[in-house]
Amino acid sequence: MKILHLETSSKNCSVAISEGKKLLCLCEETSENYKQSELLHTFVKWAIEGAQISLKELDAVSLGAGPGSYTGLRIGASAAKGFCYGLNIPLIAVNSLETLAAPFLATDFDLVIPMADARRMEVYCSVYDGNNGQVITETEAKVLDETSFQELSDKKVLFAGDGARKAKEILQLPDATFNAGVLPSAQYLIGKAADKFEAQNFEDIAYFEPYYLKDFQGVKKK
């Protein structure tokens, strides 16, 4: 199977092409200005060329479905639906927090907590078993305070994602590890997307909506 992967839920605009569970090409760029609308289709073109295939060879499109940036998710979902309709191929959706957790599973951590910044002291997060990757706590929007995650103080915990920066400032967990430099990447959609393709676990393209988790809140420019 050849799959196009789109991940636009964060400041990282990321596109990948895979065959089976093998990465063929990855194009991505992180920008503080959220450049998905400018870069996404160019990156798709480059990824297709880099993988040395044509669009007509694609068997599916997988999308990092959120939670994350409202505008980024809208852009990614619109593009994914367009490719699926145009090529008559299925759509696969993967929770974007899984792409944050994936690089750190089966390592030395008891728990991996992917954490995406949701403004102020709020984050989107979930909890994964660091050994087998099982979901312990489902995705939620959580307002952080000094008592957050205190029940995990006896565990070896990794907080990963741009939300880990604010977590490090406020959480009272001296033995925890915080990696704020990692962002969701299309390359980590590959494994889950391949499994979903094999199971024929596809989305209804017409009615699919990204995983916003909470309503859009606009910010007025100063």
PDB file of C-alpha atoms in Angstrom:
ATOM      1  CA  MET A   1       0.000   0.000   0.000  1.00  0.00           C
ATOM      2  CA  LYS A   2       1.164   3.537  -0.757  1.00  0.00           C
ATOM      3  CA  ILE A   3      -0.191   6.220   1.568  1.00  0.00           C
ATOM      4  CA  LEU A   4       0.073  10.020   1.642  1.00  0.00           C
ATOM      5  CA  HIS A   5       0.347  11.322   5.217  1.00  0.00           C
ATOM      6  CA  LEU A   6      -0.555  14.900   6.227  1.00  0.00           C
ATOM      7  CA  GLU A   7       0.136  16.395   9.666  1.00  0.00           C
ATOM      8  CA  THR A   8      -0.852  20.046  10.106  1.00  0.00           C
ATOM      9  CA  SER A   9      -2.074  20.202  13.713  1.00  0.00           C
ATOM     10  CA  SER A  10       0.893  22.251  14.995  1.00  0.00           C
ATOM     11  CA  LYS A  11       3.547  24.720  13.834  1.00  0.00           C
ATOM     12  CA  ASN A  12       5.102  21.809  11.920  1.00  0.00           C
ATOM     13  CA  CYS A  13       3.703  21.442   8.390  1.00  0.00           C
ATOM     14  CA  SER A  14       4.582  17.833   7.616  1.00  0.00           C
ATOM     15  CA  VAL A  15       3.992  15.506   4.630  1.00  0.00           C
ATOM     16  CA  ALA A  16       5.187  11.937   4.161  1.00  0.00           C
ATOM     17  CA  ILE A  17       4.809   9.108   1.663  1.00  0.00           C
ATOM     18  CA  SER A  18       5.011   5.487   2.762  1.00  0.00           C
ATOM     19  CA  GLU A  19       4.841   2.041   1.229  1.00  0.00           C
ATOM     20  CA  GLY A  20       3.628  -0.462   3.776  1.00  0.00           C
ATOM     21  CA  LYS A  21       5.312   0.733   6.959  1.00  0.00           C
ATOM     22  CA  LYS A  22       8.398   2.019   5.129  1.00  0.00           C
ATOM     23  CA  LEU A  23       8.974   5.769   4.878  1.00  0.00           C
ATOM     24  CA  LEU A  24       9.707   6.762   1.279  1.00  0.00           C
ATOM     25  CA  CYS A  25       9.912  10.555   1.633  1.00  0.00           C
ATOM     26  CA  LEU A  26       9.361  13.241   4.266  1.00  0.00           C
ATOM     27  CA  CYS A  27       8.961  17.007   3.741  1.00  0.00           C
ATOM     28  CA  GLU A  28       8.347  19.252   6.729  1.00  0.00           C
ATOM     29  CA  GLU A  29       9.043  22.707   8.093  1.00  0.00           C
ATOM     30  CA  THR A  30       8.336  24.305  11.456  1.00  0.00           C
ATOM     31  CA  SER A  31       7.274  27.947  11.470  1.00  0.00           C
ATOM     32  CA  GLU A  32       6.047  30.205  14.258  1.00  0.00           C
ATOM     33  CA  ASN A  33       3.670  31.719  11.678  1.00  0.00           C
ATOM     34  CA  TYR A  34       1.829  28.459  10.860  1.00  0.00           C
ATOM     35  CA  LYS A  35       2.544  28.231   7.111  1.00  0.00           C
ATOM     36  CA  GLN A  36       0.343  25.218   6.292  1.00  0.00           C
ATOM     37  CA  SER A  37      -1.714  27.149   3.747  1.00  0.00           C
ATOM     38  CA  GLU A  38       1.466  28.211   1.926  1.00  0.00           C
ATOM     39  CA  LEU A  39       3.487  25.017   2.160  1.00  0.00           C
ATOM     40  CA  LEU A  40       1.187  22.003   2.280  1.00  0.00           C
ATOM     41  CA  HIS A  41       0.533  21.420  -1.410  1.00  0.00           C
ATOM     42  CA  THR A  42       4.121  22.239  -2.336  1.00  0.00           C
ATOM     43  CA  PHE A  43       5.309  19.649   0.188  1.00  0.00           C
ATOM     44  CA  VAL A  44       2.886  17.083  -1.256  1.00  0.00           C
ATOM     45  CA  LYS A  45       4.357  17.708  -4.719  1.00  0.00           C
ATOM     46  CA  TRP A  46       7.912  17.377  -3.400  1.00  0.00           C
ATOM     47  CA  ALA A  47       7.100  14.239  -1.401  1.00  0.00           C
ATOM     48  CA  ILE A  48       5.510  12.558  -4.413  1.00  0.00           C
ATOM     49  CA  GLU A  49       8.554  13.428  -6.516  1.00  0.00           C
ATOM     50  CA  GLY A  50      10.943  12.299  -3.776  1.00  0.00           C
ATOM     51  CA  ALA A  51       9.161   8.967  -3.410  1.00  0.00           C
ATOM     52  CA  GLN A  52       9.294   8.551  -7.194  1.00  0.00           C
ATOM     53  CA  ILE A  53       5.625   7.713  -7.534  1.00  0.00           C
ATOM     54  CA  SER A  54       2.589   9.430  -9.023  1.00  0.00           C
ATOM     55  CA  LEU A  55      -0.564  10.603  -7.276  1.00  0.00           C
ATOM     56  CA  LYS A  56      -2.517   7.892  -9.104  1.00  0.00           C
ATOM     57  CA  GLU A  57      -0.472   5.221  -7.316  1.00  0.00           C
ATOM     58  CA  LEU A  58      -1.725   6.297  -3.884  1.00  0.00           C
ATOM     59  CA  ASP A  59      -4.009   3.860  -2.080  1.00  0.00           C
ATOM     60  CA  ALA A  60      -5.099   6.134   0.776  1.00  0.00           C
ATOM     61  CA  VAL A  61      -4.545   9.441   2.569  1.00  0.00           C
ATOM     62  CA  SER A  62      -3.877   9.540   6.308  1.00  0.00           C
ATOM     63  CA  LEU A  63      -4.373  12.672   8.373  1.00  0.00           C
ATOM     64  CA  GLY A  64      -3.179  13.780  11.779  1.00  0.00           C
ATOM     65  CA  ALA A  65      -6.706  14.537  12.942  1.00  0.00           C
ATOM     66  CA  GLY A  66      -5.903  16.635  16.015  1.00  0.00           C
ATOM     67  CA  PRO A  67      -6.263  17.966  18.579  1.00  0.00           C
ATOM     68  CA  GLY A  68      -4.234  21.055  17.797  1.00  0.00           C
ATOM     69  CA  SER A  69      -4.377  24.283  15.814  1.00  0.00           C
ATOM     70  CA  TYR A  70      -7.944  24.890  14.611  1.00  0.00           C
ATOM     71  CA  THR A  71      -6.839  26.548  11.376  1.00  0.00           C
ATOM     72  CA  GLY A  72      -4.088  24.008  10.734  1.00  0.00           C
ATOM     73  CA  LEU A  73      -6.524  21.130  11.175  1.00  0.00           C
ATOM     74  CA  ARG A  74      -9.034  22.730   8.794  1.00  0.00           C
ATOM     75  CA  ILE A  75      -6.366  23.134   6.129  1.00  0.00           C
ATOM     76  CA  GLY A  76      -5.139  19.560   6.515  1.00  0.00           C
ATOM     77  CA  ALA A  77      -8.630  18.075   6.498  1.00  0.00           C
ATOM     78  CA  SER A  78      -9.662  20.064   3.423  1.00  0.00           C
ATOM     79  CA  ALA A  79      -6.573  18.951   1.521  1.00  0.00           C
ATOM     80  CA  ALA A  80      -6.988  15.318   2.600  1.00  0.00           C
ATOM     81  CA  LYS A  81     -10.628  15.261   1.508  1.00  0.00           C
ATOM     82  CA  GLY A  82      -9.716  16.842  -1.822  1.00  0.00           C
ATOM     83  CA  PHE A  83      -7.125  14.155  -2.568  1.00  0.00           C
ATOM     84  CA  CYS A  84      -9.491  11.384  -1.465  1.00  0.00           C
ATOM     85  CA  TYR A  85     -12.366  12.624  -3.622  1.00  0.00           C
ATOM     86  CA  GLY A  86     -10.145  13.366  -6.619  1.00  0.00           C
ATOM     87  CA  LEU A  87      -8.343  10.013  -6.536  1.00  0.00           C
ATOM     88  CA  ASN A  88     -11.300   7.973  -5.208  1.00  0.00           C
ATOM     89  CA  ILE A  89      -9.255   6.606  -2.296  1.00  0.00           C
ATOM     90  CA  PRO A  90     -10.088   6.230   1.420  1.00  0.00           C
ATOM     91  CA  LEU A  91      -9.293   8.582   4.293  1.00  0.00           C
ATOM     92  CA  ILE A  92      -7.561   7.389   7.466  1.00  0.00           C
ATOM     93  CA  ALA A  93      -7.540   9.527  10.635  1.00  0.00           C
ATOM     94  CA  VAL A  94      -4.953   9.222  13.420  1.00  0.00           C
ATOM     95  CA  ASN A  95      -4.898  11.147  16.705  1.00  0.00           C
ATOM     96  CA  SER A  96      -2.108  13.722  16.440  1.00  0.00           C
ATOM     97  CA  LEU A  97      -1.001  13.108  20.032  1.00  0.00           C
ATOM     98  CA  GLU A  98      -0.075   9.584  18.964  1.00  0.00           C
ATOM     99  CA  THR A  99       2.546  11.061  16.643  1.00  0.00           C
ATOM    100  CA  LEU A 100       4.024  12.913  19.624  1.00  0.00           C
ATOM    101  CA  ALA A 101       4.153   9.769  21.747  1.00  0.00           C
ATOM    102  CA  ALA A 102       5.333   7.336  19.056  1.00  0.00           C
ATOM    103  CA  PRO A 103       9.093   8.166  19.062  1.00  0.00           C
ATOM    104  CA  PHE A 104       9.333   7.577  22.810  1.00  0.00           C
ATOM    105  CA  LEU A 105       7.415   4.339  23.248  1.00  0.00           C
ATOM    106  CA  ALA A 106       9.293   1.139  24.127  1.00  0.00           C
ATOM    107  CA  THR A 107      12.056   3.222  25.760  1.00  0.00           C
ATOM    108  CA  ASP A 108      13.027   3.641  29.421  1.00  0.00           C
ATOM    109  CA  PHE A 109       9.945   5.600  30.470  1.00  0.00           C
ATOM    110  CA  ASP A 110       7.081   4.125  32.478  1.00  0.00           C
ATOM    111  CA  LEU A 111       4.679   6.668  31.007  1.00  0.00           C
ATOM    112  CA  VAL A 112       4.749   8.934  27.960  1.00  0.00           C
ATOM    113  CA  ILE A 113       2.467  11.981  28.057  1.00  0.00           C
ATOM    114  CA  PRO A 114       2.169  13.835  24.727  1.00  0.00           C
ATOM    115  CA  MET A 115       1.169  17.419  25.398  1.00  0.00           C
ATOM    116  CA  ALA A 116       0.127  20.070  22.867  1.00  0.00           C
ATOM    117  CA  ASP A 117      -0.103  23.735  23.851  1.00  0.00           C
ATOM    118  CA  ALA A 118      -3.691  25.028  23.932  1.00  0.00           C
ATOM    119  CA  ARG A 119      -2.945  28.601  25.137  1.00  0.00           C
ATOM    120  CA  ARG A 120      -2.770  30.035  28.636  1.00  0.00           C
ATOM    121  CA  MET A 121      -2.240  27.138  31.073  1.00  0.00           C
ATOM    122  CA  GLU A 122      -4.320  24.676  29.081  1.00  0.00           C
ATOM    123  CA  VAL A 123      -2.926  21.710  27.133  1.00  0.00           C
ATOM    124  CA  TYR A 124      -4.241  18.804  25.078  1.00  0.00           C
ATOM    125  CA  CYS A 125      -2.799  15.602  26.497  1.00  0.00           C
ATOM    126  CA  SER A 126      -3.168  11.865  26.952  1.00  0.00           C
ATOM    127  CA  VAL A 127      -1.203   9.202  28.829  1.00  0.00           C
ATOM    128  CA  TYR A 128       0.481   6.169  27.231  1.00  0.00           C
ATOM    129  CA  ASP A 129       2.157   3.149  28.769  1.00  0.00           C
ATOM    130  CA  GLY A 130       5.817   3.646  27.870  1.00  0.00           C
ATOM    131  CA  ASN A 131       6.403  -0.075  27.441  1.00  0.00           C
ATOM    132  CA  ASN A 132       3.556  -1.295  25.247  1.00  0.00           C
ATOM    133  CA  GLY A 133       2.043   1.937  23.925  1.00  0.00           C
ATOM    134  CA  GLN A 134      -1.408   1.274  25.357  1.00  0.00           C
ATOM    135  CA  VAL A 135      -3.583   4.311  26.078  1.00  0.00           C
ATOM    136  CA  ILE A 136      -4.023   4.780  29.817  1.00  0.00           C
ATOM    137  CA  THR A 137      -5.838   8.121  29.742  1.00  0.00           C
ATOM    138  CA  GLU A 138      -7.773   9.260  26.679  1.00  0.00           C
ATOM    139  CA  THR A 139      -7.165  12.633  25.041  1.00  0.00           C
ATOM    140  CA  GLU A 140      -8.436  15.598  27.040  1.00  0.00           C
ATOM    141  CA  ALA A 141      -8.102  19.352  27.396  1.00  0.00           C
ATOM    142  CA  LYS A 142      -6.472  19.964  30.788  1.00  0.00           C
ATOM    143  CA  VAL A 143      -5.747  23.160  32.697  1.00  0.00           C
ATOM    144  CA  LEU A 144      -2.411  22.724  34.469  1.00  0.00           C
ATOM    145  CA  ASP A 145      -1.728  23.691  38.070  1.00  0.00           C
ATOM    146  CA  GLU A 146       0.780  22.691  40.751  1.00  0.00           C
ATOM    147  CA  THR A 147      -1.211  19.558  41.640  1.00  0.00           C
ATOM    148  CA  SER A 148      -1.519  18.184  38.096  1.00  0.00           C
ATOM    149  CA  PHE A 149      -0.135  14.643  37.621  1.00  0.00           C
ATOM    150  CA  GLN A 150       0.985  14.393  41.270  1.00  0.00           C
ATOM    151  CA  GLU A 151      -0.319  10.823  41.304  1.00  0.00           C
ATOM    152  CA  LEU A 152       2.523   9.958  38.899  1.00  0.00           C
ATOM    153  CA  SER A 153       5.349  11.194  41.140  1.00  0.00           C
ATOM    154  CA  ASP A 154       6.648   7.645  41.683  1.00  0.00           C
ATOM    155  CA  LYS A 155       6.798   6.937  37.925  1.00  0.00           C
ATOM    156  CA  LYS A 156       9.449   7.664  35.323  1.00  0.00           C
ATOM    157  CA  VAL A 157       7.498  10.070  33.129  1.00  0.00           C
ATOM    158  CA  LEU A 158       8.235  11.862  29.855  1.00  0.00           C
ATOM    159  CA  PHE A 159       6.213  14.914  28.822  1.00  0.00           C
ATOM    160  CA  ALA A 160       6.628  15.471  25.065  1.00  0.00           C
ATOM    161  CA  GLY A 161       5.436  18.312  22.842  1.00  0.00           C
ATOM    162  CA  ASP A 162       5.260  22.100  22.919  1.00  0.00           C
ATOM    163  CA  GLY A 163       2.890  21.926  25.902  1.00  0.00           C
ATOM    164  CA  ALA A 164       5.717  20.400  27.949  1.00  0.00           C
ATOM    165  CA  ARG A 165       7.346  23.832  28.206  1.00  0.00           C
ATOM    166  CA  LYS A 166       4.595  25.286  30.385  1.00  0.00           C
ATOM    167  CA  ALA A 167       4.287  21.946  32.219  1.00  0.00           C
ATOM    168  CA  LYS A 168       7.928  22.117  33.241  1.00  0.00           C
ATOM    169  CA  GLU A 169       7.405  25.575  34.739  1.00  0.00           C
ATOM    170  CA  ILE A 170       4.488  24.599  36.974  1.00  0.00           C
ATOM    171  CA  LEU A 171       4.454  20.849  37.693  1.00  0.00           C
ATOM    172  CA  GLN A 172       5.962  19.635  40.949  1.00  0.00           C
ATOM    173  CA  LEU A 173       7.600  16.516  39.464  1.00  0.00           C
ATOM    174  CA  PRO A 174      11.381  16.771  39.969  1.00  0.00           C
ATOM    175  CA  ASP A 175      12.138  13.379  38.381  1.00  0.00           C
ATOM    176  CA  ALA A 176      10.065  13.914  35.232  1.00  0.00           C
ATOM    177  CA  THR A 177      11.642  14.542  31.821  1.00  0.00           C
ATOM    178  CA  PHE A 178      10.321  17.366  29.619  1.00  0.00           C
ATOM    179  CA  ASN A 179      10.928  17.445  25.851  1.00  0.00           C
ATOM    180  CA  ALA A 180       9.310  20.583  24.454  1.00  0.00           C
ATOM    181  CA  GLY A 181      11.195  20.476  21.153  1.00  0.00           C
ATOM    182  CA  VAL A 182       9.211  17.699  19.494  1.00  0.00           C
ATOM    183  CA  LEU A 183       6.138  18.378  17.343  1.00  0.00           C
ATOM    184  CA  PRO A 184       3.705  16.054  15.536  1.00  0.00           C
ATOM    185  CA  SER A 185       5.280  14.670  12.346  1.00  0.00           C
ATOM    186  CA  ALA A 186       3.727  12.833   9.399  1.00  0.00           C
ATOM    187  CA  GLN A 187       6.384  10.114   9.586  1.00  0.00           C
ATOM    188  CA  TYR A 188       4.845   8.876  12.843  1.00  0.00           C
ATOM    189  CA  LEU A 189       1.430   8.451  11.248  1.00  0.00           C
ATOM    190  CA  ILE A 190       2.752   5.582   9.148  1.00  0.00           C
ATOM    191  CA  GLY A 191       2.508   2.649  11.542  1.00  0.00           C
ATOM    192  CA  LYS A 192      -1.017   3.346  12.795  1.00  0.00           C
ATOM    193  CA  ALA A 193      -2.245   4.304   9.306  1.00  0.00           C
ATOM    194  CA  ALA A 194      -0.928   1.037   7.837  1.00  0.00           C
ATOM    195  CA  ASP A 195      -2.715  -0.943  10.560  1.00  0.00           C
ATOM    196  CA  LYS A 196      -5.957   0.933   9.917  1.00  0.00           C
ATOM    197  CA  PHE A 197      -5.621   0.361   6.158  1.00  0.00           C
ATOM    198  CA  GLU A 198      -5.228  -3.387   6.679  1.00  0.00           C
ATOM    199  CA  ALA A 199      -8.305  -3.386   8.942  1.00  0.00           C
ATOM    200  CA  GLN A 200     -10.233  -1.240   6.408  1.00  0.00           C
ATOM    201  CA  ASN A 201     -10.830   1.278   9.193  1.00  0.00           C
ATOM    202  CA  PHE A 202     -11.661   4.302   7.073  1.00  0.00           C
ATOM    203  CA  GLU A 203     -13.462   7.595   7.702  1.00  0.00           C
ATOM    204  CA  ASP A 204     -16.652   8.798   6.030  1.00  0.00           C
ATOM    205  CA  ILE A 205     -15.072  11.483   3.868  1.00  0.00           C
ATOM    206  CA  ALA A 206     -18.232  13.583   3.513  1.00  0.00           C
ATOM    207  CA  TYR A 207     -18.883  13.822   7.252  1.00  0.00           C
ATOM    208  CA  PHE A 208     -15.382  13.645   8.700  1.00  0.00           C
ATOM    209  CA  GLU A 209     -14.357  16.505  11.002  1.00  0.00           C
ATOM    210  CA  PRO A 210     -10.956  16.951  12.702  1.00  0.00           C
ATOM    211  CA  TYR A 211     -10.660  16.304  16.426  1.00  0.00           C
ATOM    212  CA  TYR A 212     -10.933  19.908  17.636  1.00  0.00           C
ATOM    213  CA  LEU A 213     -11.650  18.915  21.258  1.00  0.00           C
ATOM    214  CA  LYS A 214     -12.968  22.418  21.990  1.00  0.00           C
ATOM    215  CA  ASP A 215     -14.637  25.239  20.080  1.00  0.00           C
ATOM    216  CA  PHE A 216     -12.638  27.733  18.035  1.00  0.00           C
ATOM    217  CA  GLN A 217     -11.586  30.859  19.909  1.00  0.00           C
ATOM    218  CA  GLY A 218     -10.374  33.773  17.832  1.00  0.00           C
ATOM    219  CA  VAL A 219      -7.661  36.185  18.971  1.00  0.00           C
ATOM    220  CA  LYS A 220      -7.795  39.865  18.052  1.00  0.00           C
ATOM    221  CA  LYS A 221      -4.506  41.286  16.764  1.00  0.00           C
ATOM    222  CA  LYS A 222      -3.125  44.210  18.707  1.00  0.00           C
TER     223      LYS A 222
END
